[in-house]
Short mmCIF file of C-alpha atoms and ligand atoms in Angstrom, two decimals:
data_model
loop_
_atom_site.label_atom_id
_atom_site.label_comp_id
_atom_site.label_asym_id
_atom_site.label_seq_id
_atom_site.Cartn_x
_atom_site.Cartn_y
_atom_site.Cartn_z
CA HIS A 1 192.38 66.41 201.68
CA ILE A 2 190.61 63.31 203.37
CA SER A 3 192.99 61.93 205.81
CA SER A 4 190.67 59.52 207.62
CA LEU A 5 187.27 57.75 207.00
CA PHE A 6 185.89 54.92 208.97
CA ALA A 7 182.39 53.74 209.94
CA LEU A 8 180.68 52.04 212.85
CA GLU A 9 177.42 50.35 213.74
CA VAL A 10 175.30 52.65 215.66
CA LEU A 11 171.28 52.63 216.57
CA ASP A 12 168.37 54.20 214.91
CA SER A 13 165.11 55.30 216.77
CA ARG A 14 163.70 51.76 216.55
CA GLY A 15 166.77 50.24 218.25
CA ASN A 16 167.78 48.78 214.96
CA PRO A 17 171.51 48.99 213.82
CA THR A 18 172.52 51.54 211.27
CA VAL A 19 175.71 53.11 209.77
CA GLU A 20 177.34 55.97 211.09
CA ALA A 21 180.54 57.26 208.87
CA CYS A 22 183.28 59.76 210.19
CA VAL A 23 185.57 61.63 207.79
CA THR A 24 188.26 63.81 208.86
CA LEU A 25 190.38 66.13 206.55
CA ASN A 26 194.07 67.07 206.81
CA ASP A 27 193.25 70.53 208.26
CA GLY A 28 191.23 68.90 211.17
CA SER A 29 187.89 69.64 209.65
CA SER A 30 185.57 66.81 210.02
CA GLY A 31 182.01 65.54 209.35
CA ARG A 32 179.97 62.40 210.50
CA ALA A 33 176.52 61.31 209.70
CA ILE A 34 174.01 58.58 210.44
CA VAL A 35 171.83 57.19 207.90
CA PRO A 36 168.04 56.55 208.52
CA SER A 37 165.90 53.44 207.71
CA GLY A 38 162.30 52.99 206.29
CA ALA A 39 159.54 50.61 207.21
CA SER A 40 157.13 51.10 204.39
CA THR A 41 160.04 51.00 201.81
CA GLY A 42 159.35 51.35 198.08
CA CYS A 43 160.20 48.41 196.05
CA ARG A 44 162.83 50.45 193.88
CA GLU A 45 164.72 51.92 196.49
CA ALA A 46 168.60 51.71 196.71
CA VAL A 47 169.44 48.68 198.74
CA GLU A 48 170.05 48.89 202.35
CA LEU A 49 172.50 46.21 203.03
CA ARG A 50 171.85 44.16 206.31
CA ASP A 51 173.94 41.27 207.55
CA ASP A 52 171.14 38.74 207.53
CA ASP A 53 173.11 37.05 210.27
CA PRO A 54 170.25 35.80 212.80
CA ALA A 55 173.02 35.36 215.53
CA ARG A 56 173.08 39.47 215.71
CA TYR A 57 170.19 41.62 216.12
CA GLN A 58 167.85 39.42 214.34
CA GLY A 59 169.66 39.66 211.16
CA ARG A 60 169.39 43.31 210.96
CA GLY A 61 173.25 44.17 211.71
CA VAL A 62 174.99 46.26 209.41
CA LEU A 63 178.67 45.12 209.99
CA LYS A 64 178.93 44.31 206.11
CA ALA A 65 178.16 47.79 205.24
CA VAL A 66 180.55 49.07 207.96
CA ALA A 67 183.17 46.90 206.41
CA ASN A 68 182.52 48.10 202.92
CA ILE A 69 183.09 51.58 204.12
CA ASN A 70 186.29 50.73 206.33
CA ASP A 71 187.74 48.20 203.68
CA LEU A 72 186.46 49.52 200.17
CA ILE A 73 185.47 52.91 200.23
CA ALA A 74 188.10 54.43 202.57
CA PRO A 75 191.13 53.34 200.37
CA ALA A 76 189.37 54.78 197.43
CA LEU A 77 188.77 58.07 199.12
CA ILE A 78 191.63 59.02 201.24
CA GLY A 79 193.84 61.65 199.72
CA GLN A 80 190.90 63.06 197.47
CA ARG A 81 189.38 66.51 198.11
CA ALA A 82 186.02 66.33 200.26
CA ASP A 83 184.46 69.38 198.30
CA GLU A 84 184.42 67.28 195.05
CA GLN A 85 181.00 65.78 196.14
CA ARG A 86 179.88 64.88 192.50
CA ARG A 87 183.06 63.25 191.62
CA LEU A 88 183.41 61.25 194.87
CA ASP A 89 179.73 60.15 194.98
CA ARG A 90 180.14 59.00 191.37
CA LEU A 91 183.38 57.12 192.31
CA MET A 92 181.56 55.22 195.15
CA CYS A 93 178.63 54.35 192.56
CA GLU A 94 181.29 52.89 190.26
CA LEU A 95 183.12 51.19 193.05
CA ASP A 96 179.53 49.76 193.86
CA GLY A 97 178.91 48.93 190.22
CA THR A 98 175.10 47.96 190.48
CA ASP A 99 172.05 50.24 189.85
CA SER A 100 170.67 49.55 193.12
CA LYS A 101 173.79 50.15 195.32
CA SER A 102 173.46 46.43 196.39
CA GLN A 103 177.09 45.60 196.31
CA LEU A 104 178.41 48.20 198.91
CA GLY A 105 175.00 49.10 200.30
CA ALA A 106 173.09 52.44 200.00
CA ASN A 107 173.51 52.69 203.70
CA ALA A 108 177.18 52.66 203.33
CA ILE A 109 177.45 55.03 200.41
CA LEU A 110 175.01 57.46 201.86
CA ALA A 111 176.71 57.60 205.07
CA VAL A 112 180.11 58.44 203.60
CA SER A 113 178.33 61.04 201.07
CA MET A 114 176.68 62.88 203.86
CA ALA A 115 179.76 62.90 206.01
CA LEU A 116 181.81 64.17 203.10
CA THR A 117 179.22 67.20 202.55
CA ARG A 118 179.68 68.03 206.20
CA ALA A 119 183.21 67.87 206.30
CA ALA A 120 183.52 70.00 203.30
CA ALA A 121 181.19 72.38 204.86
CA SER A 122 183.30 72.56 207.93
CA HIS A 123 186.50 72.97 205.72
CA HIS A 124 184.72 75.93 203.97
CA HIS A 125 183.78 77.34 207.28
CA GLN A 126 180.10 77.55 206.27
CA PRO A 127 177.01 76.08 207.97
CA LEU A 128 175.73 73.03 206.00
CA TYR A 129 172.55 74.58 204.84
CA ARG A 130 174.79 77.53 203.18
CA TYR A 131 177.52 75.08 201.86
CA LEU A 132 174.69 73.14 200.22
CA GLY A 133 172.36 75.71 199.09
CA GLY A 134 174.53 78.79 198.36
CA SER A 135 174.07 82.38 199.74
CA ASN A 136 170.58 82.69 199.05
CA ALA A 137 169.52 79.75 200.97
CA HIS A 138 166.91 81.39 203.29
CA LEU A 139 163.61 79.64 202.96
CA LEU A 140 162.37 77.71 206.16
CA PRO A 141 159.99 74.88 205.28
CA VAL A 142 156.42 74.45 206.66
CA PRO A 143 156.65 71.45 208.81
CA CYS A 144 154.01 68.82 208.52
CA LEU A 145 153.58 67.01 211.82
CA ASN A 146 152.40 63.50 211.72
CA VAL A 147 149.96 63.35 214.85
CA ILE A 148 148.23 60.25 214.44
CA ASN A 149 150.33 57.11 213.03
CA GLY A 150 148.77 54.23 211.51
CA GLY A 151 149.69 51.40 208.91
CA ARG A 152 153.07 49.93 209.28
CA HIS A 153 154.07 52.63 211.85
CA ALA A 154 151.66 51.44 214.76
CA SER A 155 149.90 48.52 215.98
CA ASN A 156 146.44 50.03 215.93
CA ASN A 157 143.43 49.66 213.49
CA LEU A 158 144.22 52.71 211.18
CA ASP A 159 145.19 51.79 207.54
CA ILE A 160 146.23 55.59 206.76
CA GLN A 161 149.85 55.59 207.82
CA GLU A 162 150.25 59.21 208.47
CA PHE A 163 147.72 61.89 209.51
CA LYS A 164 149.47 65.26 209.39
CA ILE A 165 148.55 68.74 210.48
CA VAL A 166 150.22 71.93 208.25
CA PRO A 167 150.60 74.90 210.25
CA HIS A 168 151.02 77.02 207.24
CA GLN A 169 149.61 80.29 208.38
CA ALA A 170 152.46 81.25 210.77
CA SER A 171 154.84 84.07 210.33
CA SER A 172 157.91 81.99 211.06
CA PHE A 173 159.10 78.65 211.52
CA ALA A 174 159.13 78.83 215.06
CA GLU A 175 155.53 80.16 215.23
CA ALA A 176 154.67 77.12 212.77
CA ILE A 177 156.17 74.77 215.44
CA ARG A 178 154.38 76.51 218.44
CA MET A 179 151.04 75.98 216.46
CA GLY A 180 151.95 72.38 215.83
CA GLU A 181 152.97 71.58 219.17
CA GLU A 182 150.02 73.23 220.79
CA THR A 183 147.67 71.17 218.45
CA PHE A 184 149.77 67.99 219.20
CA HIS A 185 149.13 68.61 223.03
CA ALA A 186 145.34 69.49 222.49
CA LEU A 187 145.04 66.29 220.74
CA LYS A 188 146.51 64.21 223.72
CA THR A 189 144.19 66.04 226.02
CA LEU A 190 141.26 65.16 223.62
CA LEU A 191 142.13 61.59 223.17
CA ALA A 192 142.64 61.06 227.04
CA ASP A 193 139.43 62.69 227.95
CA SER A 194 137.74 60.35 225.36
CA GLY A 195 139.18 57.31 227.11
CA LEU A 196 141.45 56.97 224.07
CA GLY A 197 145.28 55.61 223.99
CA THR A 198 147.80 58.37 224.02
CA GLY A 199 150.62 55.86 223.34
CA ILE A 200 152.98 56.89 220.41
CA GLY A 201 153.94 55.12 217.21
CA ASP A 202 157.24 55.11 215.24
CA GLU A 203 157.28 58.78 214.18
CA GLY A 204 156.03 60.41 217.51
CA GLY A 205 152.26 60.60 216.61
CA PHE A 206 149.48 59.07 218.73
CA ALA A 207 148.46 55.53 217.81
CA PRO A 208 145.00 55.06 219.32
CA MET A 209 142.56 52.36 218.33
CA LEU A 210 139.68 54.30 216.68
CA THR A 211 136.45 53.36 215.01
CA SER A 212 137.38 54.58 211.64
CA ASN A 213 140.17 56.14 209.70
CA GLU A 214 137.61 59.17 209.44
CA GLN A 215 137.65 59.55 213.34
CA ALA A 216 141.12 60.21 213.17
CA VAL A 217 140.60 63.28 210.95
CA GLU A 218 137.78 64.37 213.04
CA LEU A 219 139.47 64.19 216.29
CA ILE A 220 142.55 66.25 214.77
CA LEU A 221 140.07 68.98 213.21
CA GLN A 222 138.68 69.21 216.93
CA ALA A 223 142.18 69.43 218.34
CA ILE A 224 143.13 72.28 216.03
CA GLU A 225 139.96 74.28 217.25
CA ALA A 226 140.62 73.33 220.88
CA ALA A 227 144.09 74.73 220.48
CA GLY A 228 142.81 77.92 219.14
CA TYR A 229 143.12 77.73 215.39
CA ARG A 230 140.88 77.48 212.21
CA PRO A 231 141.00 74.35 210.40
CA GLY A 232 141.77 75.01 206.69
CA GLU A 233 142.66 78.69 207.77
CA ASP A 234 145.60 78.30 210.02
CA ILE A 235 146.31 74.75 210.10
CA SER A 236 145.41 72.18 207.09
CA LEU A 237 146.09 68.62 206.87
CA ALA A 238 148.21 66.27 204.84
CA LEU A 239 147.81 62.47 204.56
CA ASP A 240 150.13 59.59 203.76
CA PRO A 241 147.82 56.45 203.03
CA ALA A 242 151.12 54.74 202.00
CA ALA A 243 149.00 52.78 199.61
CA SER A 244 151.45 50.58 198.34
CA GLU A 245 151.33 48.73 201.54
CA MET A 246 147.57 48.15 200.98
CA ALA A 247 147.78 46.92 197.58
CA ASP A 248 146.08 43.46 197.10
CA THR A 249 144.73 41.37 194.17
CA GLY A 250 142.01 43.54 192.73
CA GLY A 251 142.91 46.59 194.42
CA TYR A 252 143.49 48.23 197.95
CA ARG A 253 142.69 46.17 201.22
CA PHE A 254 141.99 48.17 204.23
CA SER A 255 143.19 45.37 206.46
CA HIS A 256 143.46 47.37 209.59
CA SER A 257 139.98 48.32 209.64
CA ASP A 258 136.93 46.99 208.17
CA ASN A 259 139.01 44.65 205.55
CA ALA A 260 137.22 46.36 202.72
CA LEU A 261 138.78 45.97 199.13
CA ARG A 262 138.66 48.92 196.78
CA SER A 263 139.57 49.45 193.24
CA ALA A 264 141.81 52.21 191.97
CA ASP A 265 138.70 54.10 190.81
CA GLU A 266 137.08 53.64 194.26
CA MET A 267 140.30 54.78 195.87
CA ILE A 268 140.33 58.03 193.69
CA GLU A 269 136.43 58.50 194.78
CA LEU A 270 137.39 58.10 198.46
CA TRP A 271 140.05 60.86 198.20
CA GLN A 272 137.76 63.02 196.34
CA ALA A 273 135.10 62.71 198.84
CA TRP A 274 137.70 63.23 201.65
CA LEU A 275 139.03 66.45 199.67
CA ASP A 276 135.29 67.68 199.69
CA ARG A 277 135.04 67.19 203.36
CA TYR A 278 138.37 68.07 204.87
CA PRO A 279 140.69 70.74 204.43
CA ILE A 280 143.56 68.46 202.81
CA LEU A 281 146.52 70.22 201.06
CA LEU A 282 148.42 67.12 200.19
CA LEU A 283 148.14 63.34 199.55
CA GLU A 284 151.23 61.23 199.57
CA ASP A 285 151.06 57.86 197.94
CA PRO A 286 147.25 57.74 197.67
CA LEU A 287 147.68 54.83 195.17
CA GLY A 288 150.36 52.09 195.05
CA GLU A 289 153.78 52.31 193.26
CA GLU A 290 152.83 49.62 190.57
CA ASP A 291 149.70 51.46 189.87
CA TRP A 292 150.80 53.97 187.26
CA ALA A 293 147.46 53.78 185.37
CA GLY A 294 145.65 54.57 188.59
CA TRP A 295 148.00 57.43 189.15
CA GLU A 296 147.45 59.01 185.87
CA THR A 297 143.49 59.04 186.32
CA LEU A 298 144.12 60.29 189.70
CA THR A 299 146.36 62.98 188.44
CA ARG A 300 143.99 64.10 185.80
CA GLN A 301 141.23 64.48 188.33
CA LEU A 302 142.70 65.96 191.51
CA ALA A 303 145.92 67.95 190.32
CA GLY A 304 145.13 71.41 191.12
CA ARG A 305 143.24 70.56 194.06
CA VAL A 306 145.51 68.96 196.21
CA GLU A 307 149.65 68.25 196.03
CA LEU A 308 150.03 64.67 194.95
CA VAL A 309 153.34 63.53 196.16
CA GLY A 310 155.09 60.11 194.82
CA ASP A 311 156.88 58.60 197.52
CA ASP A 312 157.25 54.77 196.97
CA LEU A 313 156.07 55.41 193.46
CA LEU A 314 159.21 57.55 192.72
CA CYS A 315 161.79 56.50 195.47
CA THR A 316 163.75 59.98 194.77
CA ASN A 317 164.96 58.46 191.69
CA PRO A 318 165.59 60.78 188.76
CA GLU A 319 164.73 58.27 186.21
CA LEU A 320 161.49 57.53 187.96
CA LEU A 321 160.59 61.10 188.38
CA GLN A 322 161.43 61.58 184.54
CA ARG A 323 158.96 58.86 183.89
CA ALA A 324 156.25 60.75 186.05
CA ILE A 325 156.76 63.97 184.13
CA ASP A 326 156.50 62.29 180.71
CA ARG A 327 153.18 60.50 181.80
CA GLY A 328 151.70 63.20 183.54
CA VAL A 329 151.90 61.61 187.05
CA ALA A 330 151.79 63.34 190.32
CA ASN A 331 152.73 66.85 190.89
CA SER A 332 155.53 66.50 193.61
CA VAL A 333 158.24 64.06 194.73
CA LEU A 334 159.15 63.03 198.04
CA ILE A 335 162.86 63.62 198.84
CA LYS A 336 164.54 60.81 201.15
CA PRO A 337 168.11 60.67 200.46
CA ASN A 338 168.46 57.14 201.53
CA GLN A 339 165.98 55.94 198.79
CA ILE A 340 168.72 56.87 196.15
CA GLY A 341 171.81 56.77 198.20
CA THR A 342 174.08 59.93 197.51
CA VAL A 343 173.80 63.60 198.33
CA THR A 344 174.60 64.32 194.52
CA GLU A 345 171.59 62.12 193.03
CA THR A 346 169.34 63.48 195.77
CA LEU A 347 170.21 67.18 194.64
CA ASP A 348 169.71 66.03 190.99
CA CYS A 349 166.18 64.74 191.68
CA VAL A 350 165.35 68.02 193.30
CA ALA A 351 166.64 69.97 190.30
CA LEU A 352 164.71 67.86 187.85
CA ALA A 353 161.48 68.53 189.79
CA ASN A 354 162.13 72.28 189.79
CA ARG A 355 163.04 72.22 186.14
CA HIS A 356 159.50 70.78 185.41
CA GLY A 357 157.46 72.57 188.26
CA TYR A 358 157.01 69.46 190.49
CA GLY A 359 157.07 70.26 194.28
CA CYS A 360 159.60 68.75 196.47
CA TYR A 361 158.58 67.54 199.95
CA LEU A 362 161.50 66.45 201.94
CA SER A 363 161.39 63.62 204.44
CA HIS A 364 162.66 61.72 207.47
CA ARG A 365 162.27 57.93 207.53
CA SER A 366 160.21 56.01 210.30
CA GLY A 367 163.64 54.66 211.77
CA ASP A 368 165.46 57.90 212.19
CA SER A 369 168.32 59.27 214.57
CA GLU A 370 169.66 62.27 216.04
CA ASP A 371 171.31 63.24 212.71
CA THR A 372 169.81 66.66 211.37
CA PHE A 373 171.10 66.57 207.99
CA ILE A 374 167.76 66.92 206.34
CA ALA A 375 167.16 69.96 208.52
CA ASP A 376 169.85 71.88 206.57
CA LEU A 377 168.98 70.24 203.45
CA ALA A 378 165.49 71.72 203.58
CA VAL A 379 166.87 75.16 203.66
CA ALA A 380 169.55 74.20 201.10
CA ILE A 381 166.97 73.17 198.39
CA GLY A 382 164.24 75.66 199.48
CA CYS A 383 161.64 72.84 199.40
CA GLY A 384 159.06 74.71 201.34
CA HIS A 385 157.60 71.96 203.12
CA MET A 386 158.81 68.97 204.71
CA LYS A 387 157.82 66.06 207.23
CA THR A 388 160.24 65.16 209.98
CA GLY A 389 158.06 63.72 212.69
CA SER A 390 155.06 64.76 215.23
CA GLY A 391 155.39 66.59 218.35
CA CYS A 392 157.96 64.49 220.27
CA ARG A 393 160.51 61.94 220.20
CA SER A 394 164.04 63.43 220.21
CA GLU A 395 165.18 62.04 216.68
CA ARG A 396 162.17 64.07 215.26
CA VAL A 397 162.42 67.29 217.36
CA ALA A 398 166.20 67.28 216.55
CA LYS A 399 165.37 68.30 213.10
CA PHE A 400 162.87 71.12 214.36
CA ASN A 401 165.42 72.30 216.78
CA GLN A 402 168.19 72.54 214.05
CA LEU A 403 165.80 74.60 211.81
CA LEU A 404 165.11 76.84 214.67
CA ARG A 405 168.72 77.54 215.01
CA ILE A 406 169.04 77.92 211.52
CA GLU A 407 165.99 80.68 211.51
CA HIS A 408 167.55 82.30 214.49
CA GLU A 409 170.97 82.39 212.60
CA LEU A 410 169.42 83.81 209.39
CA GLY A 411 167.60 86.57 211.47
CA SER A 412 165.88 88.95 209.21
CA GLN A 413 167.24 87.18 206.21
CA ALA A 414 164.83 84.14 206.93
CA SER A 415 161.57 83.74 205.35
CA PHE A 416 158.75 81.20 206.18
CA ALA A 417 157.47 79.28 203.19
CA GLY A 418 153.74 79.09 204.22
CA ARG A 419 150.74 77.86 202.18
CA GLY A 420 151.95 78.94 198.69
CA THR A 421 154.56 76.51 198.47
CA PHE A 422 151.88 73.63 198.23
CA ARG A 423 151.03 72.61 194.60
CA THR A 424 147.25 73.43 194.85
CA ARG A 425 145.57 75.79 192.65
CA SER A 426 143.78 77.62 195.47
CA ALA A 427 146.72 78.28 197.40
P1 PGA B 501 159.10 54.75 205.99
O1 PGA B 501 157.65 55.79 205.92
O2 PGA B 501 160.11 55.77 206.47
O3 PGA B 501 158.65 53.81 207.09
O4 PGA B 501 159.31 54.32 204.61
C1 PGA B 501 157.59 56.96 205.75
C2 PGA B 501 156.68 57.36 204.35
O5 PGA B 501 156.17 56.27 203.90
O6 PGA B 501 156.77 58.22 204.00
ZN1 ZN B 502 155.27 57.71 202.14
#
């Protein structure tokens, strides 16, 4: 039974306040968790409660969310069994009483939800991935490393937010990380040799000023070769244009580069042209969160060639995912626990995707922390591929390190997902 539950204000990787919750059970087991925070957030995400007190942290303090845990959630949960996750998550949602979790804050609710999972796993003497995923949890994901950052995650002139490398032709997760890191370092050398910036953005990728979005792709392809790998064969690409951020009257504005305005149809043509030229396996948010009509056309034209992931569009929300399934939109869903706000609802979204043949692409946030919950979650749900940063920054490599530990612990039982996990016909 839960004997104590409290929260405190800690920091995320951008130096902004965030919530940590700590749960202790009466047998001495305990669990704690820190919630992450996005920058290019979807408008239908569960609400991250901030204090809006300009006197502290430029209004970004989370003392209200912390107080909601200490004063409202703790009294309701103390004395309950931590392993009744679904019941306790529902209880917190009822206590909140809103669809968007705006009363208590999704940051408060998720911190407790994750801490409960950890405490329950510890109580049952199981590693988190096995407690959540059962005895068959054994699949290590392909890491998609975000090696060039643009959009909201950097202050350069790239519109596309994430240029990712996908080292799928590896025999293990450890090997995939090695291939990814070797390419990351080759890219650094290439940038430096070309007189381009090697400073990094929020997710640990380089954030150089370039002449075009295409140049970012060309540089990455060169880096893959310089590291001794074959683009498309050993290492492919994934992009997150985060197009909701580009939405403007009449279409999509490339405001970081040439300020061009493209209609939805022109965007689809653009991605089609990129798919013809470059070995791209996955496109996330290639159109905006309000553009369901555009998404329908895009899915009809591109599904089968490439995995089409809804991030801002779907917000890890089972209701939005159901709508996508009904309308034939996207073929994969981004999974970010803090978009929906409980572990239970995150797992419900994954289950719905699985039932309908949609992919699940697990993700960190651009403001993250040393918390490695999503590393265990990746193996628990067997998602096959995930994004949790580039080749550096401890809040990113912490997840890699946890996955390396899990692979080591599983030994010969571990499998590496590989290319077949992407929703592409040629896979
Ligand atoms: P965010 O970005 O965490 O800033 O929302 C990540 C993404 O768009 O996938
Ligand atoms: Zn995204």
